[in-house]
Backbone as a ProteinNet text record, in pm:
[ID]
protein_1_A
[PRIMARY]
MYSLLKNERAADSLPLRFTIASLLILLIMALFFTAISDLKENTDENIAKMEIDKLVSNSEQISVRGEGSIIHLKIDIPDKVKVYMGELPNEDNLWPSNSKNYYIHIKERQTIYESMSAFSNENMTGAYTITPGHHELKLETERDPITGMLFVKISEK
[TERTIARY]
81.8	0	86.4	195.1	285.3	344.2	368.5	425.3	324.9	194.4	93.8	92.3	114.8	115.3	240.2	348.4	473.2	484.2	401.5	408.8	348.5	429.8	385	382.2	378.7	373.8	246.9	134	7.7	11.3	75.5	83.9	169.8	265.8	352	274.5	176.5	100.6	-21.5	-49.4	-166.6	-163.3	-55.6	-55.5	-82.3	-31.3	-55.9	-204.6	-268.9	-411.9	-492.8	-456.5	-525.8	-506.1	-388	-360.6	-444.1	-448.8	-527.2	-676	-724.3	-865.6	-896.9	-807.5	-829.1	-833.1	-744.3	-744.4	-872.1	-919.3	-1044.7	-1163	-1166.2	-1274.5	-1269	-1150.5	-1137.3	-1181.9	-1147	-1188.6	-1340.7	-1400.7	-1546.6	-1613.9	-1558.9	-1616.2	-1603.4	-1490.7	-1473.1	-1574.7	-1594.9	-1694.8	-1835.9	-1862.8	-1994.6	-2020.4	-1923.9	-1943.6	-1950.7	-1879.3	-1889.8	-2029.4	-2080.5	-2215.1	-2320.5	-2305.6	-2400.2	-2395.7	-2274.8	-2260.1	-2326.8	-2306	-2370.1	-2522	-2569.3	-2713.4	-2771.7	-2703.7	-2749.5	-2753.1	-2650.5	-2645.3	-2759.6	-2785.5	-2895.7	-3031.3	-3044.6	-3169.1	-3190.9	-3085	-3096.6	-3135.7	-3076.7	-3111.2	-3257	-3303.4	-3442.8	-3540.6	-3507.3	-3593.8	-3596.5	-3478.2	-3471.9	-3549.1	-3537.1	-3607.1	-3758.7	-3807.3	-3951.9	-3998.4	-3920.6	-3957.1	-3955.2	-3854.3	-3842.3	-3948.3	-3987.1	-4096	-4225.9	-4249.6	-4367.8	-4357.5	-4238.8	-4218.3	-4235.5	-4176.3	-4182.1	-4324.6	-4395.8	-4533	-4623.8	-4607.3	-4686.3	-4646.8	-4519	-4472.6	-4532	-4534.5	-4590.8	-4741	-4809.6	-4953.6	-4982.2	-4907.1	-4935.6	-4884.8	-4786.5	-4741.9	-4851.5	-4927.2	-5037.5	-5145.4	-5164.7	-5265.8	-5225.6	-5095.8	-5050.8	-4995.6	-4975.5	-4911.8	-4999.6	-4933.7	-5004.9	-5051.2	-5026.7	-5066.5	-4967.8	-5019.5	-4936.9	-4975.9	-4874.4	-4897.9	-4789.9	-4826.9	-4732.9	-4708.3	-4583.7	-4543.1	-4440.1	-4449.9	-4350.3	-4271.5	-4138.1	-4052.6	-3941.1	-3886.8	-3773.8	-3663	-3548.1	-3432.1	-3335	-3288.3	-3197	-3062.7	-2992	-2858.3	-2765.8	-2670.1	-2566.7	-2622.4	-2745.7	-2807.1	-2841.1	-2805.3	-2845.4	-2915	-3015	-3089.9	-3080.8	-3045.3	-3030.8	-3140.2	-3236.2	-3350.2	-3323.8	-3323.6	-3307.3	-3165.5	-3083.4	-2947.6	-2889.3	-2780	-2704	-2572.4	-2508.9	-2381.7	-2276.9	-2205.3	-2095.2	-2138.6	-2265.2	-2315.3	-2402.9	-2349.6	-2426.2	-2460.9	-2376.1	-2392.2	-2491.4	-2541.9	-2627.2	-2776.6	-2812.4	-2953.9	-3002.7	-3113	-3228.5	-3232.4	-3125.4	-3131.2	-3144.8	-3096.4	-3110	-3204.9	-3299.6	-3388.8	-3490.3	-3503.6	-3596.2	-3526.5	-3403	-3326.4	-3310.3	-3284.7	-3248.8	-3163.7	-3086	-3004.2	-2991	-2969.3	-2950.1	-2801.8	-2742.5	-2598.9	-2578.3	-2512.4	-2476.6	-2328.9	-2249.7	-2103.5	-2050.4	-1984.3	-1932.2	-2025.6	-2136.5	-2226.4	-2340.2	-2371.9	-2481.4	-2571.2	-2700.8	-2798.2	-2885.1	-2890.8	-2959.3	-3097.6	-3194.7	-3332.3	-3382.5	-3494	-3553.8	-3700.8	-3750.1	-3888.9	-3954.7	-4087.2	-4159.4	-4167.4	-4142.8	-4145.8	-4005.7	-3999.5	-3873	-3868.7	-3753.9	-3740.6	-3652.8	-3682.8	-3600.9	-3609.9	-3519.9	-3530.6	-3637.4	-3664	-3774.7	-3748.4	-3622.1	-3589.2	-3580.8	-3602.5	-3593.3	-3453.4	-3351.7	-3214.3	-3128.5	-3182.8	-3102.7	-3173.5	-3097.4	-3150.6	-3175.6	-3242.2	-3272.8	-3209.3	-3139.4	-3073.8	-3152.1	-3179.5	-3248.8	-3147.8	-3125.3	-3028.1	-3094.8	-3015.4	-3075.6	-3164	-3268.4	-3355.9	-3500.2	-3580.7	-3723.8	-3743.6	-3824.9	-3850.1	-3999.9	-4045.1	-4180.9	-4165.7	-4195.7	-4169.5	-4296.2	-4274.7	-4381.8	-4344	-4433.8	-4414.9	-4510.7	-4458.1	-4540.4	-4497.7	-4594.2	-4561.3	-4557.6	-4458.2	-4444.2	-4376.6	-4422.3	-4365	-4252.6	-4140	-4024.9	-4049.2	-4048.4	-4078.2	-3970.2	-3848.1	-3738.6	-3746.2	-3756.8	-3757	-3896.7	-3997.9	-4134.1	-4162.9	-4065.3	-4082.1	-4162	-4238.9	-4311.8	-4224.2	-4194.3	-4108.7	-4189.4	-4144.6	-4194.3	-4090.7	-4127.1	-4037.1	-4047.4	-3933.2	-3929.5	-3871.8	-3940.5	-3889.5	-3932.8	-3860	-3899.2	-4019.5	-4112.8	-4235.5	-4209.4
-118.2	0	124.9	115.9	229.2	263.8	163.1	188	258.8	235.1	303.7	453.5	490	631.5	702.1	629.8	688.3	686.6	607.4	594.2	719.9	795.2	920.4	913.8	795.6	783.2	844.7	829	885.3	1037.5	1095.3	1240.3	1300.6	1224.4	1273	1289.6	1204.3	1212.5	1303.8	1355.1	1440.2	1567.2	1642.7	1761.3	1728.6	1615.2	1573.4	1544.3	1481.5	1453.7	1583.6	1680.4	1809.9	1881.7	1874.1	1938.5	1876.7	1747	1677.5	1707.8	1704.7	1735.2	1879.3	1972.6	2112.8	2130.1	2063.8	2072	2014.1	1905.3	1847.1	1939.7	2001.8	2096.1	2214.9	2268.7	2380.5	2342	2222.2	2174.5	2161.9	2106.8	2092.5	2229.5	2324.4	2459.4	2527.3	2510.9	2570.8	2513.2	2383.4	2320.6	2369.2	2385.9	2434.5	2575.4	2664.9	2802.7	2812.7	2727.9	2725	2679.6	2578.2	2529.4	2635.9	2708.3	2814.4	2925.8	2961.8	3066.1	3024.9	2900.1	2850.2	2847.2	2810.3	2807.7	2948.3	3046.7	3186.2	3233.8	3200.8	3239.7	3176.2	3048.9	2980.2	3037.9	3073.7	3134.4	3269.2	3350.6	3480.5	3462.7	3363.5	3339.8	3296.2	3210.8	3165.9	3280	3368.7	3484.5	3575.2	3601.1	3685.2	3620.7	3490.7	3419.4	3431.3	3420.1	3434.4	3575.9	3676.6	3814.8	3839.8	3788.9	3809.4	3728	3614.1	3537	3617.9	3697.7	3785.9	3885.1	3943.7	4041.1	3976.5	3860	3792	3748.1	3692.8	3647.5	3766	3876.8	3995.9	4051.6	4046.5	4093.2	4009.4	3879	3791.9	3815	3843.9	3870.8	3999.6	4106.2	4231.4	4227.1	4141.2	4125.1	4063.9	3973.5	3910.3	4013.4	4110.3	4214.2	4313	4321.4	4408.5	4541.2	4627.8	4756.7	4847.4	4922.5	5018.4	4966.7	4841.2	4787.1	4832	4863.9	4911.6	4836.7	4802.3	4741	4791.4	4806.6	4849.1	4731.5	4717.7	4599.5	4637.1	4576.9	4597	4468.3	4481.5	4365.1	4403.2	4302.2	4319.2	4224.3	4280.5	4200.4	4194.7	4075	4063.2	4133.2	4159.4	4218.7	4128.2	4188.6	4120.3	4047.7	4082	4019.9	4130.4	4107.3	4198.7	4116.5	4177.1	4109	4195.2	4132.5	4202.1	4151.9	4239.7	4203.6	4246.1	4150.2	4180.5	4167.9	4090.2	4069.6	3940.7	3899.7	3784.2	3832.8	3753.1	3796.1	3824.1	3932.4	3973.1	3997.1	4024.4	4051.9	4176.6	4284.4	4408.7	4469.5	4451.1	4518.1	4449	4333.5	4255.9	4282.1	4380.1	4412.6	4471.7	4441.2	4368.8	4219.5	4166.4	4025.6	3930.1	3968.6	3881.1	3940.4	4021.7	4091.9	4000.6	3877.4	3784.1	3701.4	3737	3668.2	3758.9	3697.2	3771.3	3680.5	3741.6	3659.6	3721.7	3633	3672.7	3657.2	3764	3766.9	3774.7	3672.1	3669.4	3634.6	3726.9	3713.1	3685.9	3573.6	3542.2	3450.4	3410.1	3314	3385.1	3338.3	3395.1	3281.2	3299.9	3200.4	3264.8	3202.5	3258.3	3196.5	3282.1	3238.1	3299	3245	3295.4	3326.1	3425.1	3466.8	3473	3476.2	3495.6	3644.2	3731.1	3876.1	3929.1	4036.1	4106.3	4225.6	4247	4352	4465.3	4585.3	4701.2	4801.8	4900.5	5009.8	5106.7	5210.9	5300.5	5379.8	5390.9	5466.3	5378.3	5247.9	5151.1	5152.9	5164.9	5169.9	5055.2	4967.4	4856.7	4783.7	4704	4621.4	4704.6	4643.7	4709.8	4630.7	4699	4635.5	4665.7	4561.4	4576	4549.3	4648.9	4640.5	4588.6	4555.9	4510.4	4617.4	4574	4665.1	4656.2	4748.4	4754.1	4838.8	4789.3	4860.7	4863.6	4977.3	4991.5	5015.4	4911.7	4914.6	4940.8	5004.2	5024.7	4941.6	4853.6	4771.1	4821.7	4853.6	4908.7	4846.6	4804.8	4746.6	4854.5	4841	4934.8	4862.8	4892.1	4830	4917.8	4855.2	4926	4946	5070.2	5093.5	5038	5024.2	4975.3	4824.1	4750.7	4604.3	4545.3	4620.5	4568.8	4479.6	4464.6	4379.3	4452.1	4376.3	4429.5	4413.6	4523.5	4522.2	4556.5	4502.7	4544	4639.8	4766.3	4867.8	4864	4856.4	4854	4986.6	5046.8	5171.8	5178.4	5261.7	5285.6	5377.9	5352.9	5431	5566
0	0	0	74	82.3	-54.1	-137.5	-269.9	-362.3	-341.2	-421.3	-392.2	-271.1	-236.2	-288.7	-302.6	-350.8	-503.4	-571.9	-716.7	-781.4	-853.5	-915	-1067.9	-1124.9	-1271.4	-1329.8	-1264.9	-1314.6	-1309.8	-1211.4	-1199.5	-1309.5	-1359.9	-1467.5	-1598.9	-1623.4	-1748.7	-1738.8	-1619.9	-1600.3	-1685.9	-1696.2	-1782.7	-1929.9	-1976.1	-2114.4	-2134.8	-2039.2	-2048.8	-2053.1	-1967.3	-1969.1	-2101.9	-2157.6	-2285.2	-2396.6	-2401.6	-2504.5	-2487.5	-2363.9	-2338.8	-2378.7	-2348.4	-2385.1	-2536.3	-2608	-2753.9	-2813.8	-2759	-2808	-2781.3	-2664.8	-2634	-2727.9	-2756.1	-2849.3	-2989.7	-3033.8	-3164.9	-3173.2	-3070.9	-3068	-3067.5	-2991.4	-2988.5	-3124.4	-3192	-3325	-3423.1	-3419.6	-3506.2	-3472.9	-3346.3	-3302.6	-3354.7	-3338.1	-3383.4	-3535.5	-3606.4	-3751.9	-3794.6	-3727.2	-3758.7	-3728.2	-3618.6	-3583.4	-3687.2	-3732.7	-3833.9	-3965.5	-4006.3	-4128.1	-4113.7	-3996.5	-3971.9	-3981.1	-3924.4	-3931.5	-4076.3	-4153.2	-4294.2	-4373	-4347.9	-4416.9	-4375.7	-4248.5	-4202.1	-4269.7	-4277.8	-4345.5	-4491.5	-4557.7	-4698.1	-4712	-4621.5	-4628.4	-4603.4	-4509	-4482.6	-4605.2	-4662.6	-4782.8	-4897.4	-4911.9	-5018.6	-5002.4	-4878.3	-4855.4	-4890.3	-4852.9	-4883.2	-5033.9	-5101.3	-5246	-5319.9	-5265.5	-5326.6	-5328.3	-5222.8	-5223.6	-5339	-5355.4	-5462.3	-5599.6	-5618.6	-5748.7	-5781.1	-5684.8	-5714.1	-5747.5	-5675.9	-5709.3	-5845.3	-5878.5	-6009.7	-6121.7	-6102.8	-6205.1	-6221.1	-6111	-6119.4	-6195.7	-6166.8	-6237.2	-6380.9	-6409	-6548	-6633.1	-6575.8	-6647.2	-6680	-6590.3	-6612.3	-6720.7	-6751	-6858.6	-6810.2	-6906.6	-6880.7	-6795.1	-6703.5	-6621.5	-6486.6	-6455.2	-6325.7	-6218.3	-6100.6	-5990.3	-5864	-5784.3	-5653.9	-5558.8	-5432.1	-5328.6	-5235.9	-5191.6	-5117.3	-5012.1	-4893	-4787.2	-4770	-4766.9	-4744.2	-4646.5	-4578.2	-4487.3	-4528.7	-4562.2	-4602.1	-4484.4	-4445.8	-4331.8	-4355.6	-4246	-4254.8	-4334.8	-4400.8	-4479.5	-4601.9	-4642.4	-4759.9	-4859.7	-4985.5	-5093.2	-5199.8	-5262.1	-5367.5	-5492.4	-5602.2	-5730.2	-5823.5	-5852.1	-5935.3	-6079.6	-6172	-6313.1	-6364.1	-6297.3	-6346.3	-6291.1	-6350.2	-6304.8	-6246	-6160	-6100.9	-6208.7	-6193	-6281.3	-6426	-6448.1	-6583.1	-6581.7	-6524.3	-6511.5	-6647.1	-6745	-6874	-6966.8	-6930.4	-7021	-7003.2	-6923.2	-6908.3	-7039	-7097	-7045.9	-7081.3	-7140.6	-7182	-7063.8	-6947.2	-6830.5	-6725.3	-6768.1	-6675.6	-6606.6	-6651.5	-6585.6	-6477.7	-6448.4	-6344.8	-6224.1	-6111.4	-5990.2	-5904.5	-5814.8	-5726.9	-5589.4	-5491.5	-5352.2	-5320.9	-5268	-5239	-5087.2	-5031.4	-4889.2	-4880.5	-4824.4	-4816.6	-4956.5	-4978.3	-5112.1	-5190.7	-5131.1	-5196	-5266.8	-5385.6	-5463.8	-5511.6	-5492	-5536.2	-5643.2	-5760.4	-5876.7	-5891	-5926.5	-5949.2	-6079.9	-6128.7	-6252.1	-6227.1	-6298.3	-6284.7	-6421.9	-6422.4	-6547.5	-6581.4	-6483.9	-6503.8	-6530.8	-6607.4	-6630.4	-6534.9	-6469.8	-6369.8	-6419.9	-6369.2	-6401.2	-6288	-6291.8	-6196.1	-6245.3	-6168.4	-6204.7	-6331.7	-6375.8	-6497	-6621.7	-6604.2	-6714.8	-6778.1	-6693.1	-6743.6	-6693.8	-6613.3	-6561.8	-6450	-6379	-6270.9	-6145.6	-6048.3	-5921.9	-5808.3	-5718.2	-5604.2	-5477.6	-5400.2	-5272.9	-5161.7	-5079.1	-4970.2	-4842.9	-4740.5	-4614.7	-4551.2	-4483.3	-4411.6	-4458.3	-4407	-4438.9	-4565	-4657.3	-4782.7	-4811.4	-4856.5	-4908	-5057.1	-5134.3	-5277.2	-5357.6	-5469.5	-5567.9	-5690.5	-5730.3	-5849	-5955.6	-6072.2	-6179.6	-6312.4	-6390.9	-6520.9	-6627.8	-6715.4	-6827.3	-6943.2	-7061.7	-7181.4	-7234	-7264	-7320.1	-7469.4	-7517.6	-7659.8	-7753.5	-7705.6	-7791.8	-7809.4	-7698.3	-7705.9	-7715.3	-7672.3	-7670.6	-7551	-7461.3	-7342.5	-7235.6	-7160.1	-7046.5	-6921.9	-6855.8	-6737.6	-6613.3	-6501.6	-6371.2	-6315.2	-6310.2	-6255.2	-6102.6	-6038	-5892	-5844.2	-5747.6	-5689.2	-5543.2	-5466	-5326.9	-5326.4	-5240.7	-5231.5	-5171.4
[MASK]
+++++++++++++++++++++++++++++++++++++++++++++++++++++++++++++++++++++++++++++++++++++++++++++++++++++++++++++++++++++++++++++++++++++++++++++++++++++++++++++

């Protein structure tokens, strides 16, 4: 029994055990925070998608009614999210050929969608960008005399 009290081999490996346990805890915490960050990003994208779906469905409805239709709409876009209506990523100069597209931009990720409506800004000169925050939008249909296309003009109310 006396030799068990004097044996200090287990005490020598104790700092190594604490170091390994600490590294494992740090690794688990890093994975946890990465997963939480990804979850927040996905939640923001889903919220933005729901808000933009309201805009797109209303745009498609007034496009069916033809030129001169107007509707007012309120949407909330989450922080760090931008929505580009009527363009594709890195193709700013191709409007109006890609005006039926829109995309959601979060950090470096971009998700592209397509609509039956063509989108434009209120001056009919290009795409419309929706920044984070609360927006009261006016959607109005107008036919472009040059192309003959029916556009949904988006502007702040």
